[in-house]
CSV table of C-alpha atoms in Angstrom, one decimal:
chain,number,residue,atom,x,y,z
A,1,UNK,CA,-19.4,20.0,-2.8
A,2,UNK,CA,-22.4,21.4,-4.5
A,3,UNK,CA,-25.2,19.1,-4.7
A,4,UNK,CA,-27.0,18.1,-7.9
A,5,UNK,CA,-30.7,18.2,-8.1
A,6,UNK,CA,-32.5,14.9,-6.5
A,7,UNK,CA,-33.9,13.9,-9.8
A,8,UNK,CA,-30.2,13.8,-11.5
A,9,UNK,CA,-28.7,11.3,-9.6
A,10,UNK,CA,-26.5,10.2,-12.6
A,11,UNK,CA,-24.7,13.6,-12.8
A,12,UNK,CA,-24.6,13.7,-9.0
A,13,UNK,CA,-22.6,10.3,-8.9
A,14,UNK,CA,-20.4,11.4,-11.6
A,15,UNK,CA,-19.6,14.7,-10.0
A,16,UNK,CA,-18.5,12.8,-7.0
A,17,UNK,CA,-16.1,10.5,-8.8
A,18,UNK,CA,-14.8,13.4,-10.8
A,19,UNK,CA,-14.4,15.5,-7.7
A,20,UNK,CA,-12.4,12.6,-6.0
A,21,UNK,CA,-10.1,12.3,-8.9
A,22,UNK,CA,-9.3,16.0,-8.8
A,23,UNK,CA,-8.4,15.9,-5.1
A,24,UNK,CA,-6.3,12.6,-5.7
A,25,UNK,CA,-8.6,10.6,-3.4
A,26,UNK,CA,-7.6,7.0,-3.0
A,27,UNK,CA,-11.0,5.7,-1.8
A,28,UNK,CA,-14.7,7.1,-1.8
A,29,UNK,CA,-17.0,6.1,1.0
A,30,UNK,CA,-20.7,6.2,0.7
A,31,UNK,CA,-21.7,5.3,4.1
A,32,UNK,CA,-25.6,5.0,4.8
A,33,UNK,CA,-27.1,6.3,8.2
A,34,UNK,CA,-30.7,6.7,9.2
A,35,UNK,CA,-31.4,9.8,7.5
A,36,UNK,CA,-28.7,10.3,4.8
A,37,UNK,CA,-25.8,9.0,2.7
A,38,UNK,CA,-22.5,10.3,3.9
A,39,UNK,CA,-19.7,10.8,1.4
A,40,UNK,CA,-16.1,10.5,2.4
A,41,UNK,CA,-12.8,10.9,0.5
A,42,UNK,CA,-9.6,9.3,1.8
A,43,UNK,CA,-7.0,11.7,1.3
A,44,UNK,CA,-3.5,11.1,1.8
A,45,UNK,CA,-4.6,8.3,4.0
A,46,UNK,CA,-7.2,10.0,6.2
A,47,UNK,CA,-10.8,10.1,5.7
A,48,UNK,CA,-12.3,13.4,5.2
A,49,UNK,CA,-16.4,14.2,5.1
A,50,UNK,CA,-17.2,15.7,1.8
A,51,UNK,CA,-20.8,15.7,1.6
A,52,UNK,CA,-24.1,14.6,3.1
A,53,UNK,CA,-26.7,13.2,0.6
A,54,UNK,CA,-30.5,13.2,1.6
A,55,UNK,CA,-32.1,10.0,2.3
A,56,UNK,CA,-34.4,10.2,-0.9
A,57,UNK,CA,-31.4,9.7,-3.1
A,58,UNK,CA,-29.6,7.2,-0.9
A,59,UNK,CA,-30.8,4.1,-2.7
A,60,UNK,CA,-30.6,5.6,-6.3
A,61,UNK,CA,-27.0,6.8,-5.9
A,62,UNK,CA,-25.8,3.3,-4.7
A,63,UNK,CA,-27.9,1.7,-7.6
A,64,UNK,CA,-26.2,4.2,-10.2
A,65,UNK,CA,-22.9,3.0,-8.9
A,66,UNK,CA,-23.9,-0.6,-9.1
A,67,UNK,CA,-25.0,0.0,-12.8
A,68,UNK,CA,-21.4,1.6,-13.3
A,69,UNK,CA,-19.6,-1.5,-11.8
A,70,UNK,CA,-21.8,-4.0,-13.7
A,71,UNK,CA,-23.3,-5.5,-10.5
A,72,UNK,CA,-26.6,-6.9,-9.8
A,73,UNK,CA,-28.9,-3.9,-9.0
A,74,UNK,CA,-31.8,-6.4,-7.7
A,75,UNK,CA,-29.6,-8.1,-5.1
A,76,UNK,CA,-29.3,-5.8,-2.0
A,77,UNK,CA,-28.7,-8.6,0.6
A,78,UNK,CA,-25.1,-9.9,-0.7
A,79,UNK,CA,-21.7,-8.1,-0.9
A,80,UNK,CA,-20.6,-7.5,-4.3
A,81,UNK,CA,-17.4,-6.4,-6.2
A,82,UNK,CA,-16.8,-4.9,-9.7
A,83,UNK,CA,-14.9,-2.4,-11.8
A,84,UNK,CA,-16.5,0.8,-12.7
A,85,UNK,CA,-16.5,1.3,-16.6
A,86,UNK,CA,-17.8,3.7,-19.1
A,87,UNK,CA,-16.5,7.0,-17.5
A,88,UNK,CA,-13.7,9.0,-18.7
A,89,UNK,CA,-10.6,9.0,-16.4
A,90,UNK,CA,-9.0,12.3,-16.7
A,91,UNK,CA,-5.6,12.9,-15.2
A,92,UNK,CA,-5.5,14.6,-11.6
A,93,UNK,CA,-4.2,18.0,-11.9
A,94,UNK,CA,-2.6,17.4,-8.3
A,95,UNK,CA,0.1,15.2,-10.0
A,96,UNK,CA,-1.5,11.9,-9.0
A,97,UNK,CA,-1.7,10.8,-12.7
A,98,UNK,CA,-4.5,9.2,-14.8
A,99,UNK,CA,-6.9,6.9,-13.3
A,100,UNK,CA,-6.1,3.4,-14.2
A,101,UNK,CA,-8.8,1.5,-12.5
A,102,UNK,CA,-11.9,2.2,-10.3
A,103,UNK,CA,-13.0,-0.8,-8.2
A,104,UNK,CA,-16.5,-0.9,-6.5
A,105,UNK,CA,-17.3,-2.8,-3.2
A,106,UNK,CA,-21.0,-2.8,-2.1
A,107,UNK,CA,-22.0,-4.4,1.2
A,108,UNK,CA,-25.3,-4.5,2.9
A,109,UNK,CA,-25.9,-2.8,6.2
A,110,UNK,CA,-29.1,-2.0,8.4
A,111,UNK,CA,-29.7,1.2,6.8
A,112,UNK,CA,-28.9,0.2,3.3
A,113,UNK,CA,-25.9,-0.6,1.0
A,114,UNK,CA,-22.6,0.9,1.9
A,115,UNK,CA,-20.2,1.3,-1.1
A,116,UNK,CA,-16.6,2.1,-1.4
A,117,UNK,CA,-14.7,2.9,-4.8
A,118,UNK,CA,-11.1,2.5,-4.7
A,119,UNK,CA,-9.0,4.7,-7.2
A,120,UNK,CA,-5.6,3.4,-8.7
A,121,UNK,CA,-3.7,6.0,-10.5
A,122,UNK,CA,-1.1,6.0,-13.2
A,123,UNK,CA,2.4,7.6,-12.0
A,124,UNK,CA,5.3,6.7,-14.2
A,125,UNK,CA,7.4,8.5,-11.6
A,126,UNK,CA,6.7,5.9,-8.9
A,127,UNK,CA,8.0,3.3,-11.3
A,128,UNK,CA,11.6,4.9,-10.5
A,129,UNK,CA,13.4,3.7,-7.2
A,130,UNK,CA,14.8,6.9,-6.9
A,131,UNK,CA,11.9,8.9,-6.8
A,132,UNK,CA,10.2,7.0,-3.9
A,133,UNK,CA,11.9,9.1,-1.3
A,134,UNK,CA,14.2,6.4,0.5
A,135,UNK,CA,17.2,7.7,2.2
A,136,UNK,CA,20.3,7.2,0.6
A,137,UNK,CA,21.4,4.1,2.5
A,138,UNK,CA,18.3,2.2,2.1
A,139,UNK,CA,18.2,3.1,-1.7
A,140,UNK,CA,21.6,1.8,-2.1
A,141,UNK,CA,20.8,-1.5,-0.2
A,142,UNK,CA,17.8,-2.0,-2.5
A,143,UNK,CA,20.0,-1.5,-5.7
A,144,UNK,CA,22.3,-3.9,-4.4
A,145,UNK,CA,19.7,-6.6,-3.6
A,146,UNK,CA,18.4,-6.0,-7.2
A,147,UNK,CA,21.6,-7.0,-8.5
A,148,UNK,CA,21.9,-10.4,-6.8
A,149,UNK,CA,21.1,-13.7,-8.3
A,150,UNK,CA,19.3,-15.2,-5.4
A,151,UNK,CA,18.0,-14.3,-1.9
A,152,UNK,CA,14.8,-13.0,-0.5
A,153,UNK,CA,13.7,-9.4,0.5
A,154,UNK,CA,10.6,-9.2,2.7
A,155,UNK,CA,8.6,-5.9,2.9
A,156,UNK,CA,6.4,-5.4,5.9
A,157,UNK,CA,3.9,-2.5,6.9
A,158,UNK,CA,0.2,-2.1,7.4
A,159,UNK,CA,-2.0,-2.0,4.4
A,160,UNK,CA,-1.8,1.3,2.3
A,161,UNK,CA,1.9,1.9,3.4
A,162,UNK,CA,3.2,1.7,-0.1
A,163,UNK,CA,4.7,-1.9,-0.2
A,164,UNK,CA,3.1,-2.7,-3.5
A,165,UNK,CA,4.6,0.5,-5.1
A,166,UNK,CA,8.2,-0.4,-3.8
A,167,UNK,CA,7.9,-3.8,-5.3
A,168,UNK,CA,6.8,-2.4,-8.6
A,169,UNK,CA,9.7,0.2,-8.4
A,170,UNK,CA,12.3,-2.6,-7.8
A,171,UNK,CA,10.9,-4.6,-10.7
A,172,UNK,CA,11.3,-1.7,-13.0
A,173,UNK,CA,14.8,-1.1,-11.8
A,174,UNK,CA,15.7,-4.8,-12.4
A,175,UNK,CA,13.9,-4.4,-15.8
A,176,UNK,CA,16.2,-1.3,-16.8
A,177,UNK,CA,19.5,-2.6,-15.4
A,178,UNK,CA,19.2,-6.3,-16.4
A,179,UNK,CA,17.3,-6.4,-19.5
A,180,UNK,CA,16.2,-9.9,-20.5
A,181,UNK,CA,16.0,-11.5,-17.0
A,182,UNK,CA,12.9,-13.9,-16.6
A,183,UNK,CA,10.6,-12.2,-14.2
A,184,UNK,CA,7.2,-13.5,-12.9
A,185,UNK,CA,5.0,-11.7,-10.5
A,186,UNK,CA,2.0,-13.5,-8.6
A,187,UNK,CA,-0.5,-10.8,-7.6
A,188,UNK,CA,-4.0,-10.9,-5.9
A,189,UNK,CA,-5.1,-8.6,-7.7
A,190,UNK,CA,-2.7,-7.3,-10.5
A,191,UNK,CA,-3.0,-3.6,-9.9
A,192,UNK,CA,-0.9,-2.4,-12.8
A,193,UNK,CA,0.6,-3.9,-16.0
A,194,UNK,CA,4.4,-3.9,-16.2
A,195,UNK,CA,5.7,-4.4,-19.6
A,196,UNK,CA,8.5,-7.2,-19.4
A,197,UNK,CA,7.2,-8.9,-16.5
A,198,UNK,CA,4.9,-12.2,-16.5
A,199,UNK,CA,2.1,-11.2,-14.4
A,200,UNK,CA,-0.2,-14.0,-12.8
A,201,UNK,CA,-3.7,-13.1,-11.2
A,202,UNK,CA,-4.1,-15.1,-8.0
A,203,UNK,CA,-7.5,-15.8,-6.4
A,204,UNK,CA,-8.2,-17.6,-3.2
A,205,UNK,CA,-11.6,-18.4,-4.5
A,206,UNK,CA,-10.0,-20.4,-7.3
A,207,UNK,CA,-7.7,-23.3,-7.8
A,208,UNK,CA,-4.8,-20.8,-8.7
A,209,UNK,CA,-3.7,-19.9,-5.3
A,210,UNK,CA,-0.2,-18.5,-4.3
A,211,UNK,CA,1.3,-21.9,-3.2
A,212,UNK,CA,-0.2,-23.7,-6.2
A,213,UNK,CA,1.1,-21.1,-8.6
A,214,UNK,CA,4.6,-20.6,-7.0
A,215,UNK,CA,5.3,-24.4,-6.8
A,216,UNK,CA,4.4,-24.6,-10.4
A,217,UNK,CA,6.4,-21.7,-11.5
A,218,UNK,CA,9.6,-22.9,-10.0
A,219,UNK,CA,9.5,-25.4,-13.0
A,220,UNK,CA,9.2,-22.5,-15.3
A,221,UNK,CA,12.7,-21.4,-14.8
A,222,UNK,CA,12.2,-18.0,-13.5
A,223,UNK,CA,15.1,-15.6,-12.3
A,224,UNK,CA,13.2,-13.3,-10.3
A,225,UNK,CA,9.9,-13.9,-8.6
A,226,UNK,CA,7.5,-11.3,-6.9
A,227,UNK,CA,4.9,-12.6,-4.7
A,228,UNK,CA,2.1,-10.2,-3.7
A,229,UNK,CA,1.9,-11.3,0.0
A,230,UNK,CA,3.0,-14.4,2.0
A,231,UNK,CA,-0.2,-15.2,3.9
A,232,UNK,CA,0.3,-18.8,5.3
A,233,UNK,CA,3.1,-21.4,6.2
A,234,UNK,CA,2.8,-23.3,2.9
A,235,UNK,CA,3.6,-20.1,0.8
A,236,UNK,CA,6.3,-19.2,3.2
A,237,UNK,CA,8.0,-22.6,3.1
A,238,UNK,CA,8.1,-22.6,-0.9
A,239,UNK,CA,9.2,-19.0,-1.0
A,240,UNK,CA,12.2,-19.9,1.3
A,241,UNK,CA,13.0,-22.7,-0.7
A,242,UNK,CA,12.9,-20.6,-3.8
A,243,UNK,CA,15.2,-18.3,-2.1
A,244,UNK,CA,17.8,-20.9,-1.4
A,245,UNK,CA,17.9,-22.5,-4.8
A,246,UNK,CA,18.8,-19.9,-7.1
A,247,UNK,CA,15.9,-17.4,-7.3
A,248,UNK,CA,15.9,-13.8,-6.5
A,249,UNK,CA,12.5,-13.3,-4.5
A,250,UNK,CA,10.6,-10.5,-3.1
A,251,UNK,CA,7.3,-10.5,-1.1
A,252,UNK,CA,5.3,-8.5,1.5
A,253,UNK,CA,4.0,-9.6,4.9
A,254,UNK,CA,1.8,-7.9,7.3
A,255,UNK,CA,3.9,-7.1,10.5
A,256,UNK,CA,4.7,-3.9,12.5
A,257,UNK,CA,8.4,-4.4,12.4
A,258,UNK,CA,11.3,-6.0,10.6
A,259,UNK,CA,11.9,-8.0,13.9
A,260,UNK,CA,8.4,-9.1,13.9
A,261,UNK,CA,8.4,-10.3,10.2
A,262,UNK,CA,11.3,-12.5,11.1
A,263,UNK,CA,9.9,-14.0,14.1
A,264,UNK,CA,6.4,-14.6,12.3
A,265,UNK,CA,8.4,-16.9,9.9
A,266,UNK,CA,9.6,-18.7,12.9
A,267,UNK,CA,6.0,-19.2,14.0
A,268,UNK,CA,4.9,-20.3,10.6
A,269,UNK,CA,7.2,-23.4,11.3
A,270,UNK,CA,10.3,-22.4,9.0
A,271,UNK,CA,13.4,-23.5,10.4
A,272,UNK,CA,15.8,-20.7,11.7
A,273,UNK,CA,18.8,-21.8,9.5
A,274,UNK,CA,16.6,-21.6,6.6
A,275,UNK,CA,15.7,-18.0,7.5
A,276,UNK,CA,19.1,-17.1,8.3
A,277,UNK,CA,20.5,-18.4,4.8
A,278,UNK,CA,17.7,-17.3,2.7
A,279,UNK,CA,16.5,-14.0,3.8
A,280,UNK,CA,18.9,-11.1,2.7
A,281,UNK,CA,17.0,-8.0,4.2
A,282,UNK,CA,13.7,-6.9,5.6
A,283,UNK,CA,12.2,-3.5,4.9
A,284,UNK,CA,9.7,-1.8,7.1
A,285,UNK,CA,7.8,1.1,5.7
A,286,UNK,CA,5.2,3.7,6.4
A,287,UNK,CA,3.6,6.6,4.5
A,288,UNK,CA,3.1,10.0,6.2
A,289,UNK,CA,1.2,13.0,5.2
A,290,UNK,CA,3.3,15.6,3.6
A,291,UNK,CA,2.8,19.4,4.5
A,292,UNK,CA,0.7,21.5,2.1
A,293,UNK,CA,3.5,23.8,0.5
A,294,UNK,CA,0.9,26.6,0.0
A,295,UNK,CA,-0.2,26.9,3.6
A,296,UNK,CA,2.2,25.3,5.9
A,297,UNK,CA,3.7,27.7,8.7
A,298,UNK,CA,6.7,27.9,11.0
A,299,UNK,CA,6.2,27.7,14.7
A,300,UNK,CA,8.2,30.4,16.3
A,301,UNK,CA,8.7,28.5,19.3
A,302,UNK,CA,9.7,25.2,18.0
A,303,UNK,CA,11.2,26.3,14.5
A,304,UNK,CA,9.2,23.5,12.9
A,305,UNK,CA,6.6,23.8,10.4
A,306,UNK,CA,3.1,23.0,11.2
A,307,UNK,CA,-0.1,22.5,9.2
A,308,UNK,CA,-2.5,25.4,8.6
A,309,UNK,CA,-5.0,24.4,5.8
A,310,UNK,CA,-6.2,26.2,2.7
A,311,UNK,CA,-8.6,25.5,-0.3
A,312,UNK,CA,-5.8,23.7,-2.3
A,313,UNK,CA,-5.6,21.0,0.5
A,314,UNK,CA,-9.4,20.9,1.4
A,315,UNK,CA,-8.4,22.8,4.6
A,316,UNK,CA,-6.4,19.4,5.9
A,317,UNK,CA,-3.0,21.2,5.8
A,318,UNK,CA,-1.6,18.3,3.9
A,319,UNK,CA,-1.2,17.4,0.3
A,320,UNK,CA,0.4,14.0,-0.8
A,321,UNK,CA,2.4,11.7,1.3
A,322,UNK,CA,6.0,10.9,1.6
A,323,UNK,CA,7.8,7.7,2.5
A,324,UNK,CA,9.7,6.8,5.7
A,325,UNK,CA,11.3,3.2,6.2
A,326,UNK,CA,13.8,1.0,8.1
A,327,UNK,CA,15.9,-1.7,6.6
A,328,UNK,CA,17.3,-4.8,8.4
A,329,UNK,CA,20.0,-6.8,6.6
A,330,UNK,CA,20.7,-9.9,8.2
A,331,UNK,CA,24.3,-9.8,9.6
A,332,UNK,CA,26.3,-12.1,11.8
A,333,UNK,CA,24.8,-10.9,15.2
A,334,UNK,CA,21.1,-11.1,13.9
A,335,UNK,CA,21.7,-14.3,12.5
A,336,UNK,CA,23.0,-15.7,15.7
A,337,UNK,CA,20.0,-14.4,17.7
A,338,UNK,CA,17.6,-16.0,15.2
A,339,UNK,CA,19.4,-19.3,15.4
A,340,UNK,CA,18.9,-19.1,19.3
A,341,UNK,CA,15.4,-18.3,18.5
A,342,UNK,CA,15.3,-15.3,20.9
A,343,UNK,CA,12.0,-13.3,21.6
A,344,UNK,CA,11.0,-10.0,19.9
A,345,UNK,CA,12.4,-7.8,22.9
A,346,UNK,CA,15.9,-9.5,22.4
A,347,UNK,CA,16.0,-9.3,18.8
A,348,UNK,CA,15.1,-5.5,19.1
A,349,UNK,CA,17.9,-4.9,21.4
A,350,UNK,CA,20.3,-6.7,19.3
A,351,UNK,CA,19.5,-4.3,16.4
A,352,UNK,CA,19.9,-1.2,18.7
A,353,UNK,CA,23.1,-2.2,19.8
A,354,UNK,CA,24.4,-2.6,16.4
A,355,UNK,CA,23.2,1.1,15.3
A,356,UNK,CA,20.0,-0.1,13.4
A,357,UNK,CA,18.1,3.2,12.4
A,358,UNK,CA,14.5,2.6,13.1
A,359,UNK,CA,11.3,4.3,11.6
A,360,UNK,CA,11.0,7.2,13.9
A,361,UNK,CA,14.8,8.0,13.3
A,362,UNK,CA,14.6,8.1,9.6
A,363,UNK,CA,11.4,10.3,9.9
A,364,UNK,CA,13.3,13.0,11.8
A,365,UNK,CA,15.0,13.8,8.5
A,366,UNK,CA,11.6,14.8,7.1
A,367,UNK,CA,10.7,16.8,9.9
A,368,UNK,CA,13.7,18.6,9.9
A,369,UNK,CA,13.3,19.5,6.2
A,370,UNK,CA,9.7,20.7,6.8
A,371,UNK,CA,8.3,17.8,4.8
A,372,UNK,CA,6.1,16.5,7.6
A,373,UNK,CA,5.3,17.1,11.2
A,374,UNK,CA,6.3,15.6,14.5
A,375,UNK,CA,2.8,14.7,15.4
A,376,UNK,CA,2.2,12.8,11.8
A,377,UNK,CA,5.6,11.0,12.4
A,378,UNK,CA,4.6,10.2,16.1
A,379,UNK,CA,1.3,8.8,14.6
A,380,UNK,CA,2.9,6.6,12.0
A,381,UNK,CA,5.5,5.2,14.4
A,382,UNK,CA,3.1,4.7,17.4
A,383,UNK,CA,5.3,6.8,19.3
A,384,UNK,CA,6.8,10.2,20.1
A,385,UNK,CA,10.3,9.2,21.3
A,386,UNK,CA,13.0,7.9,19.4
């Protein structure tokens, strides 16, 4: 990135933000060191070094961000969070859509203040379930779940794996297929407005927490409930009760696998019979980087495509991300295993014996179709073997 003159920090910061939007970055990191301010973009889930700003402009650049985010510029000793306003939000030419929101977080370090700007893009395509990239089997199962009158769908995966996007697409599908349904979403924070859905902002620092809101909402006669995340045993208990008493409920949990999510509910004190009766399915998903169509090349020995690098993808070899997923529906053998409170290894064995397709096996279709690489798949799944 071409550096602006030192005395024009305002333009420098705006150039960094604009370039990030042009590239489709999800986050911008401003990391202070002993001698400089390092600027990095998170592109397709991976941080890439973009620029090194001189120490002389370090504090002024962070101060400018704080002005844009309506933060206290004179407080450099406390964490602060805000939204960047007052900047035009053009559409990204890479197909990422118009920027809906820019969230700023500033944190004090021994070398000065560290800042991260998170970008949220508008992408109407991601509101459509069929555009997310699920396999035919999983997409069909999700459509079937959306047509139910009660039950629970849990989404698992690490942060940044697209769980919120999947939930949004599911809500959009329900709205289009079953207009008039009473739908309420509890979110922390609300990332995008969805017309036709009653959205509630949850905050752990206020009295409006997930358990409080969920318990009250059950008296509001909702038909469909979306909970941003099940974080504790109290929320889990109320969610299970809702799924057992005539509500269609979907939520996320932080877990590395479908089996792990089910066992985590047991660890939270949920009775096994409630889990087997209330949970319909668990969806585990990841996002892997998509090969850049302009520069990907075939390996003559393996016949598979590999990343190369070009200006269009900032020499990373990848542009955009694609979804891989596994879905576990609670059938008779799995319910029996849960009622017996078996361990993780046994639960995984039960799934394998009944033909469950795991994340790695689902990702093989993407490697074969030259969408991603074997290395990317192995990194996402934590293994290089099926």
